CSV table of C-alpha atoms and ligand atoms in Angstrom, one decimal:
chain,number,residue,atom,x,y,z
A,117,MET,CA,-31.5,-8.4,-13.8
A,118,ILE,CA,-31.2,-8.0,-10.0
A,119,LYS,CA,-34.0,-10.2,-8.8
A,120,LEU,CA,-36.1,-9.9,-5.6
A,121,ILE,CA,-34.9,-13.3,-4.6
A,122,LYS,CA,-31.4,-14.3,-5.6
A,123,SER,CA,-31.3,-17.9,-4.3
A,124,THR,CA,-33.3,-20.4,-2.4
A,125,PHE,CA,-30.8,-20.8,0.4
A,126,TYR,CA,-27.8,-19.0,1.8
A,127,LYS,CA,-24.8,-21.2,0.7
A,128,GLU,CA,-27.1,-22.9,-1.7
A,129,GLU,CA,-24.8,-25.6,-3.1
A,130,GLU,CA,-23.7,-26.8,0.3
A,131,THR,CA,-27.2,-26.7,1.7
A,132,LYS,CA,-28.6,-28.8,-1.2
A,133,LYS,CA,-25.9,-31.4,-0.9
A,134,ARG,CA,-26.6,-31.8,2.8
A,135,LEU,CA,-30.3,-32.0,2.1
A,136,ILE,CA,-29.8,-34.8,-0.5
A,137,GLU,CA,-27.8,-36.8,2.1
A,138,PHE,CA,-30.4,-36.2,4.7
A,139,ILE,CA,-33.2,-37.4,2.5
A,140,LYS,CA,-31.3,-40.5,1.4
A,141,LYS,CA,-30.8,-41.6,5.0
A,142,ALA,CA,-34.1,-40.5,6.6
A,143,ASN,CA,-36.7,-43.0,7.4
A,144,TRP,CA,-39.3,-40.5,8.6
A,145,LEU,CA,-40.1,-37.3,6.8
A,146,SER,CA,-43.3,-36.0,8.3
A,147,PHE,CA,-43.2,-33.9,11.5
A,148,GLY,CA,-40.7,-35.4,13.9
A,149,PRO,CA,-37.4,-34.9,15.8
A,150,GLN,CA,-35.7,-32.6,13.2
A,151,CYS,CA,-38.6,-30.1,13.6
A,152,GLU,CA,-38.4,-30.4,17.4
A,153,LYS,CA,-34.7,-29.9,17.3
A,154,PHE,CA,-35.1,-26.8,15.2
A,155,GLU,CA,-37.8,-25.5,17.6
A,156,LYS,CA,-35.4,-25.7,20.5
A,157,GLU,CA,-32.6,-24.0,18.6
A,158,PHE,CA,-34.8,-21.2,17.2
A,159,ALA,CA,-36.3,-20.5,20.7
A,160,LYS,CA,-32.8,-20.2,22.0
A,161,TYR,CA,-31.7,-17.9,19.2
A,162,GLN,CA,-34.7,-15.7,19.6
A,163,GLY,CA,-34.4,-15.7,23.4
A,164,ARG,CA,-37.9,-17.0,24.1
A,165,LYS,CA,-39.0,-20.1,26.1
A,166,HIS,CA,-41.1,-21.8,23.4
A,167,CYS,CA,-41.1,-22.1,19.6
A,168,VAL,CA,-43.8,-24.0,17.6
A,169,MET,CA,-42.8,-24.6,14.0
A,170,VAL,CA,-45.4,-24.5,11.3
A,171,ASN,CA,-45.5,-24.8,7.5
A,172,SER,CA,-45.5,-21.0,6.7
A,173,GLY,CA,-45.7,-17.5,8.3
A,174,SER,CA,-49.3,-17.3,7.2
A,175,SER,CA,-50.0,-20.5,9.1
A,176,ALA,CA,-48.2,-19.0,12.1
A,177,ASN,CA,-50.6,-16.1,12.0
A,178,LEU,CA,-53.6,-18.3,11.6
A,179,ALA,CA,-52.5,-20.6,14.4
A,180,LEU,CA,-51.8,-17.7,16.7
A,181,ILE,CA,-55.2,-16.1,16.3
A,182,GLN,CA,-57.0,-19.5,16.6
A,183,ALA,CA,-55.0,-20.3,19.8
A,184,LEU,CA,-56.0,-17.0,21.3
A,185,ILE,CA,-59.6,-17.7,20.6
A,186,ASN,CA,-59.4,-21.3,21.9
A,187,SER,CA,-57.8,-20.1,25.1
A,188,GLY,CA,-60.4,-17.5,25.7
A,189,LYS,CA,-58.1,-14.5,25.3
A,190,LEU,CA,-60.1,-13.2,22.3
A,191,LYS,CA,-63.7,-13.7,21.5
A,192,SER,CA,-65.7,-13.5,18.3
A,193,GLY,CA,-66.6,-9.9,17.5
A,194,ASN,CA,-63.6,-8.4,19.4
A,195,ASN,CA,-61.9,-5.4,17.8
A,196,VAL,CA,-58.3,-6.2,16.9
A,197,GLY,CA,-55.9,-3.5,15.7
A,198,PHE,CA,-53.5,-4.3,13.0
A,199,SER,CA,-50.8,-2.4,11.0
A,200,ALA,CA,-52.4,-0.8,8.0
A,201,VAL,CA,-49.3,-1.7,5.9
A,202,THR,CA,-48.8,-5.4,6.2
A,203,TRP,CA,-49.2,-8.7,4.4
A,204,SER,CA,-52.7,-10.1,3.5
A,205,THR,CA,-52.4,-13.1,5.7
A,206,ASN,CA,-51.8,-10.9,8.7
A,207,ALA,CA,-55.3,-9.3,8.5
A,208,MET,CA,-57.1,-12.3,6.9
A,209,PRO,CA,-57.2,-14.6,9.9
A,210,LEU,CA,-58.8,-11.8,11.9
A,211,ILE,CA,-61.7,-11.8,9.4
A,212,GLN,CA,-61.7,-15.5,8.9
A,213,LEU,CA,-62.0,-16.1,12.7
A,214,GLY,CA,-64.8,-13.7,13.3
A,215,LEU,CA,-62.8,-10.8,14.8
A,216,ASN,CA,-63.2,-7.2,13.7
A,217,PRO,CA,-59.9,-5.9,12.1
A,218,ILE,CA,-59.2,-2.2,13.0
A,219,PRO,CA,-56.4,-0.7,10.8
A,220,VAL,CA,-53.8,1.4,12.6
A,221,ASP,CA,-51.9,3.9,10.4
A,222,VAL,CA,-48.2,3.8,10.2
A,223,GLU,CA,-45.5,6.5,10.2
A,224,LEU,CA,-44.0,7.6,6.9
A,225,ASP,CA,-40.5,7.7,8.2
A,226,THR,CA,-40.5,4.2,9.8
A,227,LEU,CA,-43.3,2.5,7.8
A,228,ASN,CA,-44.5,1.2,11.2
A,229,VAL,CA,-47.2,1.8,13.8
A,230,SER,CA,-46.1,4.2,16.5
A,231,SER,CA,-47.5,5.0,19.9
A,232,ARG,CA,-48.9,8.2,18.2
A,233,THR,CA,-50.8,6.4,15.5
A,234,LEU,CA,-52.0,3.9,18.1
A,235,ILE,CA,-53.3,6.6,20.4
A,236,LYS,CA,-55.2,8.2,17.4
A,237,THR,CA,-56.9,4.8,16.7
A,238,ILE,CA,-57.9,4.0,20.2
A,239,GLY,CA,-59.2,7.5,20.7
A,240,LYS,CA,-61.8,6.5,18.1
A,241,THR,CA,-62.3,2.7,18.6
A,242,GLU,CA,-61.6,0.5,21.6
A,243,ILE,CA,-59.4,-2.5,20.8
A,244,LYS,CA,-58.9,-5.8,22.7
A,245,ALA,CA,-55.7,-6.7,21.0
A,246,LEU,CA,-53.1,-5.3,18.7
A,247,PHE,CA,-51.5,-7.5,16.0
A,248,LEU,CA,-48.5,-5.4,15.3
A,249,THR,CA,-46.4,-6.0,12.1
A,250,ASN,CA,-42.7,-5.2,12.4
A,251,LEU,CA,-42.4,-4.1,8.8
A,252,LEU,CA,-39.2,-4.8,6.8
A,253,GLY,CA,-36.9,-4.9,9.8
A,254,PHE,CA,-38.0,-1.5,11.0
A,255,CYS,CA,-40.0,-0.5,14.1
A,256,ASP,CA,-41.1,2.8,15.6
A,257,ASP,CA,-41.3,3.3,19.4
A,258,ILE,CA,-42.4,-0.3,20.2
A,259,ASP,CA,-41.4,0.1,23.8
A,260,LYS,CA,-44.0,2.9,24.2
A,261,ILE,CA,-46.6,0.7,22.4
A,262,VAL,CA,-45.9,-2.0,25.0
A,263,LYS,CA,-46.5,0.5,27.8
A,264,LEU,CA,-49.7,1.8,26.3
A,265,CYS,CA,-51.0,-1.7,25.7
A,266,LYS,CA,-50.3,-2.7,29.3
A,267,ALA,CA,-52.0,0.4,30.7
A,268,LEU,CA,-55.1,-0.1,28.5
A,269,ASN,CA,-55.2,-3.9,28.9
A,270,ILE,CA,-54.6,-4.5,25.2
A,271,LEU,CA,-53.1,-7.8,24.3
A,272,LEU,CA,-50.0,-7.2,22.1
A,273,ILE,CA,-48.9,-9.8,19.6
A,274,GLU,CA,-46.2,-9.3,16.9
A,275,ASP,CA,-46.0,-10.4,13.3
A,276,ASN,CA,-42.3,-10.5,13.1
A,277,CYS,CA,-42.2,-12.3,9.7
A,278,GLU,CA,-40.1,-9.5,8.2
A,279,SER,CA,-37.9,-8.5,11.1
A,280,LEU,CA,-36.0,-11.5,12.3
A,281,GLY,CA,-32.8,-10.2,14.0
A,282,THR,CA,-33.6,-6.5,14.4
A,283,VAL,CA,-32.7,-5.2,17.8
A,284,TYR,CA,-34.3,-2.1,19.3
A,285,LYS,CA,-33.3,-0.7,22.8
A,286,GLY,CA,-31.4,-3.9,23.6
A,287,LYS,CA,-34.2,-6.3,22.8
A,288,LYS,CA,-35.0,-8.3,19.6
A,289,LEU,CA,-38.2,-7.5,17.8
A,290,GLY,CA,-40.5,-10.5,18.3
A,291,ASN,CA,-39.8,-10.3,22.0
A,292,TYR,CA,-42.0,-7.4,22.8
A,293,GLY,CA,-45.4,-9.1,22.6
A,294,TYR,CA,-47.1,-12.0,24.3
A,295,ALA,CA,-46.4,-14.1,21.2
A,296,SER,CA,-44.8,-13.4,17.9
A,297,THR,CA,-44.8,-15.1,14.4
A,298,PHE,CA,-42.0,-15.7,12.0
A,299,SER,CA,-41.7,-16.7,8.3
A,300,PHE,CA,-39.0,-18.9,6.7
A,301,TYR,CA,-40.3,-18.3,3.2
A,302,VAL,CA,-37.6,-18.4,0.6
A,303,GLY,CA,-37.4,-14.6,0.2
A,304,HIS,CA,-37.1,-14.0,3.9
A,305,HIS,CA,-34.1,-13.7,6.3
A,306,MET,CA,-33.6,-17.5,6.5
A,307,SER,CA,-35.3,-20.1,4.2
A,308,THR,CA,-36.8,-23.5,4.7
A,309,VAL,CA,-38.5,-22.9,1.3
A,310,GLU,CA,-41.8,-22.6,3.1
A,311,GLY,CA,-42.0,-22.5,6.8
A,312,GLY,CA,-42.9,-20.4,9.9
A,313,ALA,CA,-43.0,-20.4,13.7
A,314,ILE,CA,-44.7,-18.9,16.7
A,315,CYS,CA,-42.7,-18.0,19.8
A,316,THR,CA,-44.0,-17.3,23.3
A,317,ASP,CA,-42.9,-17.6,26.9
A,318,ASP,CA,-46.2,-19.1,28.1
A,319,GLU,CA,-46.0,-22.9,28.3
A,320,ASP,CA,-49.7,-23.4,28.4
A,321,PHE,CA,-50.2,-21.2,25.3
A,322,ALA,CA,-47.4,-23.1,23.5
A,323,ALA,CA,-49.4,-26.3,24.2
A,324,MET,CA,-52.5,-24.7,22.8
A,325,LEU,CA,-50.5,-23.7,19.7
A,326,ARG,CA,-49.4,-27.4,19.3
A,327,ILE,CA,-53.1,-28.5,19.5
A,328,VAL,CA,-54.0,-25.9,16.8
A,329,ARG,CA,-51.1,-26.9,14.6
A,330,ALA,CA,-52.2,-30.6,14.3
A,331,HIS,CA,-55.8,-31.5,14.1
A,332,GLY,CA,-56.8,-30.5,17.6
A,333,TRP,CA,-55.1,-33.5,19.2
A,334,ASP,CA,-52.6,-33.8,22.0
A,335,ARG,CA,-49.7,-35.5,20.2
A,336,ASN,CA,-46.4,-33.5,20.5
A,337,LEU,CA,-47.5,-32.0,23.8
A,338,SER,CA,-45.5,-32.6,27.0
A,339,LEU,CA,-46.5,-35.6,29.1
A,340,GLN,CA,-47.7,-33.1,31.7
A,341,HIS,CA,-50.0,-31.4,29.3
A,342,GLN,CA,-51.2,-34.6,27.8
A,343,ASN,CA,-52.1,-36.0,31.3
A,344,HIS,CA,-53.9,-32.8,32.2
A,345,LEU,CA,-56.1,-33.0,29.1
A,346,ARG,CA,-56.7,-36.8,29.3
A,347,ASN,CA,-57.7,-36.5,33.0
A,348,LYS,CA,-59.9,-33.5,32.3
A,349,PHE,CA,-61.8,-35.3,29.5
A,350,LYS,CA,-61.5,-38.8,31.1
A,351,VAL,CA,-59.6,-40.2,28.1
A,352,ASN,CA,-58.0,-43.3,29.7
A,353,SER,CA,-57.0,-45.6,26.9
A,354,THR,CA,-54.2,-45.3,24.3
A,355,PHE,CA,-56.7,-46.6,21.8
A,356,TYR,CA,-58.7,-43.4,22.0
A,357,SER,CA,-56.1,-40.9,23.3
A,358,ARG,CA,-54.4,-40.7,19.9
A,359,TYR,CA,-57.7,-39.9,18.3
A,360,THR,CA,-59.2,-37.4,20.7
A,361,PHE,CA,-59.6,-33.8,19.4
A,362,TYR,CA,-59.6,-31.3,22.2
A,363,ASP,CA,-60.0,-28.0,20.5
A,364,LEU,CA,-60.3,-26.3,17.1
A,365,GLY,CA,-57.2,-27.0,14.9
A,366,TYR,CA,-55.9,-27.4,11.4
A,367,ASN,CA,-53.0,-29.3,9.9
A,368,LEU,CA,-50.2,-26.7,9.7
A,369,ARG,CA,-47.3,-29.1,10.4
A,370,PRO,CA,-44.0,-28.6,8.7
A,371,THR,CA,-42.0,-31.7,7.4
A,372,GLU,CA,-38.7,-33.0,8.6
A,373,ILE,CA,-37.2,-31.5,5.5
A,374,GLN,CA,-38.1,-28.1,6.7
A,375,GLY,CA,-36.9,-28.9,10.2
A,376,TYR,CA,-33.6,-30.0,8.9
A,377,LEU,CA,-33.2,-27.0,6.5
A,378,GLY,CA,-34.1,-24.7,9.4
A,379,GLN,CA,-31.2,-26.0,11.5
A,380,ILE,CA,-28.8,-25.5,8.6
A,381,GLN,CA,-29.9,-22.0,7.8
A,382,LEU,CA,-30.1,-21.0,11.4
A,383,GLY,CA,-26.5,-21.9,11.6
A,384,HIS,CA,-25.8,-19.1,9.1
A,385,ILE,CA,-28.3,-16.6,10.5
A,386,ASN,CA,-25.7,-14.2,12.1
A,387,GLU,CA,-23.7,-14.0,8.9
A,388,ILE,CA,-26.9,-13.6,6.8
A,389,ILE,CA,-28.2,-10.6,8.8
A,390,LYS,CA,-24.8,-9.0,9.1
A,391,LEU,CA,-24.3,-9.1,5.3
A,392,ARG,CA,-27.8,-7.7,4.7
A,393,ASN,CA,-27.2,-5.0,7.3
A,394,GLN,CA,-24.0,-3.9,5.6
A,395,ASN,CA,-25.8,-3.8,2.2
A,396,PHE,CA,-28.6,-1.8,3.7
A,397,LEU,CA,-26.3,0.8,5.3
A,398,LYS,CA,-24.4,1.3,2.0
A,399,MET,CA,-27.6,1.8,0.1
A,400,ALA,CA,-29.4,3.9,2.8
A,401,ASN,CA,-26.4,6.3,3.1
A,402,ALA,CA,-26.5,7.0,-0.7
A,403,ILE,CA,-30.3,6.8,-1.4
A,404,TYR,CA,-32.2,8.1,1.6
A,405,LYS,CA,-30.4,11.4,1.6
A,406,LEU,CA,-31.8,12.4,-1.8
A,407,SER,CA,-34.6,14.4,-0.1
A,408,ASP,CA,-35.9,16.1,-3.2
A,409,LYS,CA,-36.9,12.6,-4.6
A,410,TYR,CA,-37.5,10.4,-1.6
A,411,LEU,CA,-39.1,10.8,1.8
A,412,PRO,CA,-36.6,10.3,4.7
A,413,ILE,CA,-36.6,6.9,6.4
A,414,LYS,CA,-35.2,6.6,9.9
A,415,TYR,CA,-33.0,3.6,10.9
A,416,ASN,CA,-30.6,5.0,13.5
A,417,HIS,CA,-33.0,4.6,16.4
A,418,MET,CA,-32.6,0.8,16.2
A,419,ASP,CA,-29.5,-0.9,17.7
A,420,PHE,CA,-29.4,-3.3,14.7
A,421,HIS,CA,-31.5,-3.3,11.6
A,422,SER,CA,-32.2,-6.6,9.9
A,423,ASN,CA,-34.2,-6.7,6.6
A,424,PHE,CA,-34.5,-8.6,3.4
A,425,ALA,CA,-35.6,-5.7,1.2
A,426,PHE,CA,-34.9,-2.1,0.7
A,427,PRO,CA,-37.9,0.2,0.8
A,428,VAL,CA,-38.2,3.6,-0.9
A,429,VAL,CA,-41.1,6.1,-0.5
A,430,CYS,CA,-41.0,8.6,-3.3
A,431,ARG,CA,-42.1,12.2,-3.0
A,432,SER,CA,-44.7,11.7,-5.7
A,433,GLN,CA,-46.4,8.8,-7.6
A,434,LYS,CA,-44.7,10.1,-10.8
A,435,ILE,CA,-41.2,9.8,-9.3
A,436,ARG,CA,-42.1,6.2,-8.3
A,437,ASP,CA,-43.6,5.3,-11.7
A,438,ASP,CA,-40.5,6.8,-13.5
A,439,LEU,CA,-38.3,4.6,-11.3
A,440,VAL,CA,-40.4,1.5,-12.1
A,441,ALA,CA,-39.8,2.3,-15.9
A,442,LYS,CA,-36.1,3.0,-15.3
A,443,CYS,CA,-35.5,-0.3,-13.5
A,444,ALA,CA,-37.4,-2.4,-16.0
A,445,GLY,CA,-35.2,-5.4,-17.0
A,446,LYS,CA,-32.5,-4.2,-14.5
A,447,ILE,CA,-33.8,-4.3,-11.0
A,448,GLU,CA,-37.0,-6.2,-10.0
A,449,LEU,CA,-39.3,-3.9,-8.1
A,450,ARG,CA,-42.5,-4.4,-6.2
A,451,PRO,CA,-44.9,-2.5,-3.9
A,452,ILE,CA,-44.0,-2.1,-0.2
A,453,VAL,CA,-45.2,-5.5,1.2
A,454,GLY,CA,-49.0,-5.6,0.6
A,455,GLY,CA,-49.4,-1.9,0.6
A,456,ASP,CA,-52.4,-0.3,2.4
A,457,MET,CA,-54.5,-3.3,3.4
A,458,THR,CA,-57.7,-1.3,3.5
A,459,ASN,CA,-57.2,-0.7,-0.3
A,460,GLN,CA,-57.2,-4.4,-1.1
A,461,PRO,CA,-60.3,-6.0,-2.7
A,462,PHE,CA,-60.6,-8.7,0.1
A,463,PHE,CA,-60.7,-6.0,2.8
A,464,LYS,CA,-63.3,-3.9,0.9
A,465,LYS,CA,-65.4,-7.0,0.3
A,466,HIS,CA,-65.5,-8.2,3.9
A,467,ILE,CA,-65.3,-5.0,6.0
A,468,ARG,CA,-68.2,-2.8,5.2
A,469,ASN,CA,-67.1,0.4,6.8
A,470,TYR,CA,-63.6,0.3,5.4
A,471,GLY,CA,-63.9,3.7,3.7
A,472,GLU,CA,-64.2,5.4,7.1
A,473,LEU,CA,-61.3,3.7,8.6
A,474,LEU,CA,-58.3,5.3,7.0
A,475,LYS,CA,-58.8,8.4,4.8
A,476,GLU,CA,-55.7,10.1,3.5
A,477,SER,CA,-53.5,7.9,5.5
A,478,ASN,CA,-49.8,7.4,5.5
A,479,ALA,CA,-50.5,3.8,4.5
A,480,ARG,CA,-52.2,5.1,1.3
A,481,ARG,CA,-49.2,7.2,0.5
A,482,ILE,CA,-46.9,4.3,1.0
A,483,HIS,CA,-49.2,2.2,-1.3
A,484,GLU,CA,-49.2,4.8,-4.0
A,485,GLN,CA,-45.6,6.2,-3.8
A,486,GLY,CA,-43.6,3.3,-2.4
A,487,LEU,CA,-41.6,0.5,-3.9
A,488,TYR,CA,-39.0,-2.1,-2.7
A,489,PHE,CA,-36.3,-4.2,-4.2
A,490,GLY,CA,-34.4,-7.2,-2.7
A,491,ASN,CA,-31.5,-7.0,-0.2
A,492,ASN,CA,-29.9,-10.3,-0.7
A,493,PRO,CA,-26.9,-11.3,1.5
A,494,GLU,CA,-25.1,-12.4,-1.7
A,495,LEU,CA,-25.5,-9.1,-3.6
A,496,THR,CA,-22.2,-8.3,-5.2
A,497,GLN,CA,-20.4,-5.0,-5.0
A,498,LYS,CA,-21.2,-4.5,-8.7
A,499,GLU,CA,-24.9,-5.1,-8.1
A,500,LEU,CA,-24.9,-2.6,-5.2
A,501,GLU,CA,-23.3,0.0,-7.5
A,502,ILE,CA,-25.9,-0.6,-10.2
A,503,ILE,CA,-28.7,-0.1,-7.6
A,504,ILE,CA,-27.2,3.0,-6.1
A,505,LYS,CA,-26.5,4.5,-9.5
A,506,ILE,CA,-30.0,4.0,-10.8
A,507,PHE,CA,-31.6,5.4,-7.6
A,508,THR,CA,-29.3,8.4,-7.3
A,509,SER,CA,-29.0,9.5,-10.9
A,510,PRO,CA,-31.2,12.4,-12.0
B,796,LIG,C1,-45.7,-9.4,7.5
B,796,LIG,C2,-45.9,-10.7,7.0
B,796,LIG,N1,-46.7,-11.6,7.7
B,796,LIG,C3,-46.9,-12.8,7.2
B,796,LIG,C4,-46.4,-13.3,6.0
B,796,LIG,C5,-46.7,-14.7,5.5
B,796,LIG,O1,-45.5,-15.5,5.5
B,796,LIG,P1,-45.5,-16.7,4.5
B,796,LIG,O2,-45.1,-16.2,3.1
B,796,LIG,O3,-44.4,-17.6,5.1
B,796,LIG,O4,-46.8,-17.4,4.6
B,796,LIG,C6,-45.6,-12.4,5.3
B,796,LIG,C7,-45.0,-12.9,4.0
B,796,LIG,O5,-44.4,-12.3,3.2
B,796,LIG,C8,-45.3,-11.1,5.7
B,796,LIG,O6,-44.6,-10.3,5.0
């Protein structure tokens, strides 16, 4: 059986050995210097000024939205666009934090929101921000989306939990928006078992993210940010300063174990994404050209495509269901990410006019006719051949 997730870590044995040694020697395992070291290294890799590590990609999304509210960039009741095909915990924090989620349809051939689908949405509904998901390592014309958002004063933020390492028009995904989120869940590009991060170039916003990450207090902020807050709120003793809570927060901190694992796996990231890219190209060249069975998916518009799964959108639900039966016990399959979010029970329950939002959408076709399987960096030649054979045989 070719599983969705083949291993917990890239170079699993070596990573586990190093982890055991680290734990044996460590005298501090909750948030500390290993996480901070990882944050610096990840910000450098991504090419952004600041990285705030948290305990999952979902926490990164929650912290990002809360920090935008805390800093006054979003207000309760604001309309926020989001990609109709995404993961549940991309849309959920919008609902949980009193915003109004507006689904934006995606393109069938890139699985992503484009400037065209965005224009259609904003023609009907004004939005204050767009929480764009870069789905499965793909993007559409995100450069045009940026221009559109600038012109219309829409705050663009990216959920880049599925696209670490993709480069479009010379720029990494995750660097197009004001801030972007990442996931280090075991099935994603690099694994800290569970883990995530938010990146931004705005120092004050990074400080707010740190407040949100841990209880609303100012520990782990720079001295300058601590002094600013303590002066503003007249907190002038260490006795109280460690227990003063400045704004709304949670406890979303990662542990030193995740910080340490992050450093190890980041050391392998270029190799991981290169291997996955090679697998992807081999499979795409063989599978996507079967146009009688599958809808075409574009990938040549990106400079470098980095994903952890291989999506297929079939021409009909029957073709998809036949493939699911054919792969049983051989290749583990699943729907494309979370499918059409507006078709999920939580969305129908909490958003009353959901039925009007996306009728006969591409998102719904992807939900009903799509599937994906894992693209692990350690897939063998034999496994690649099995996948290609099953997906290309009549
Ligand atoms: C687009 C997207 N956003 C957020 C998440 C949440 O990440 P995590 O599983 O680390 O909480 C996922 C998870 O698969 C995802 O695919």
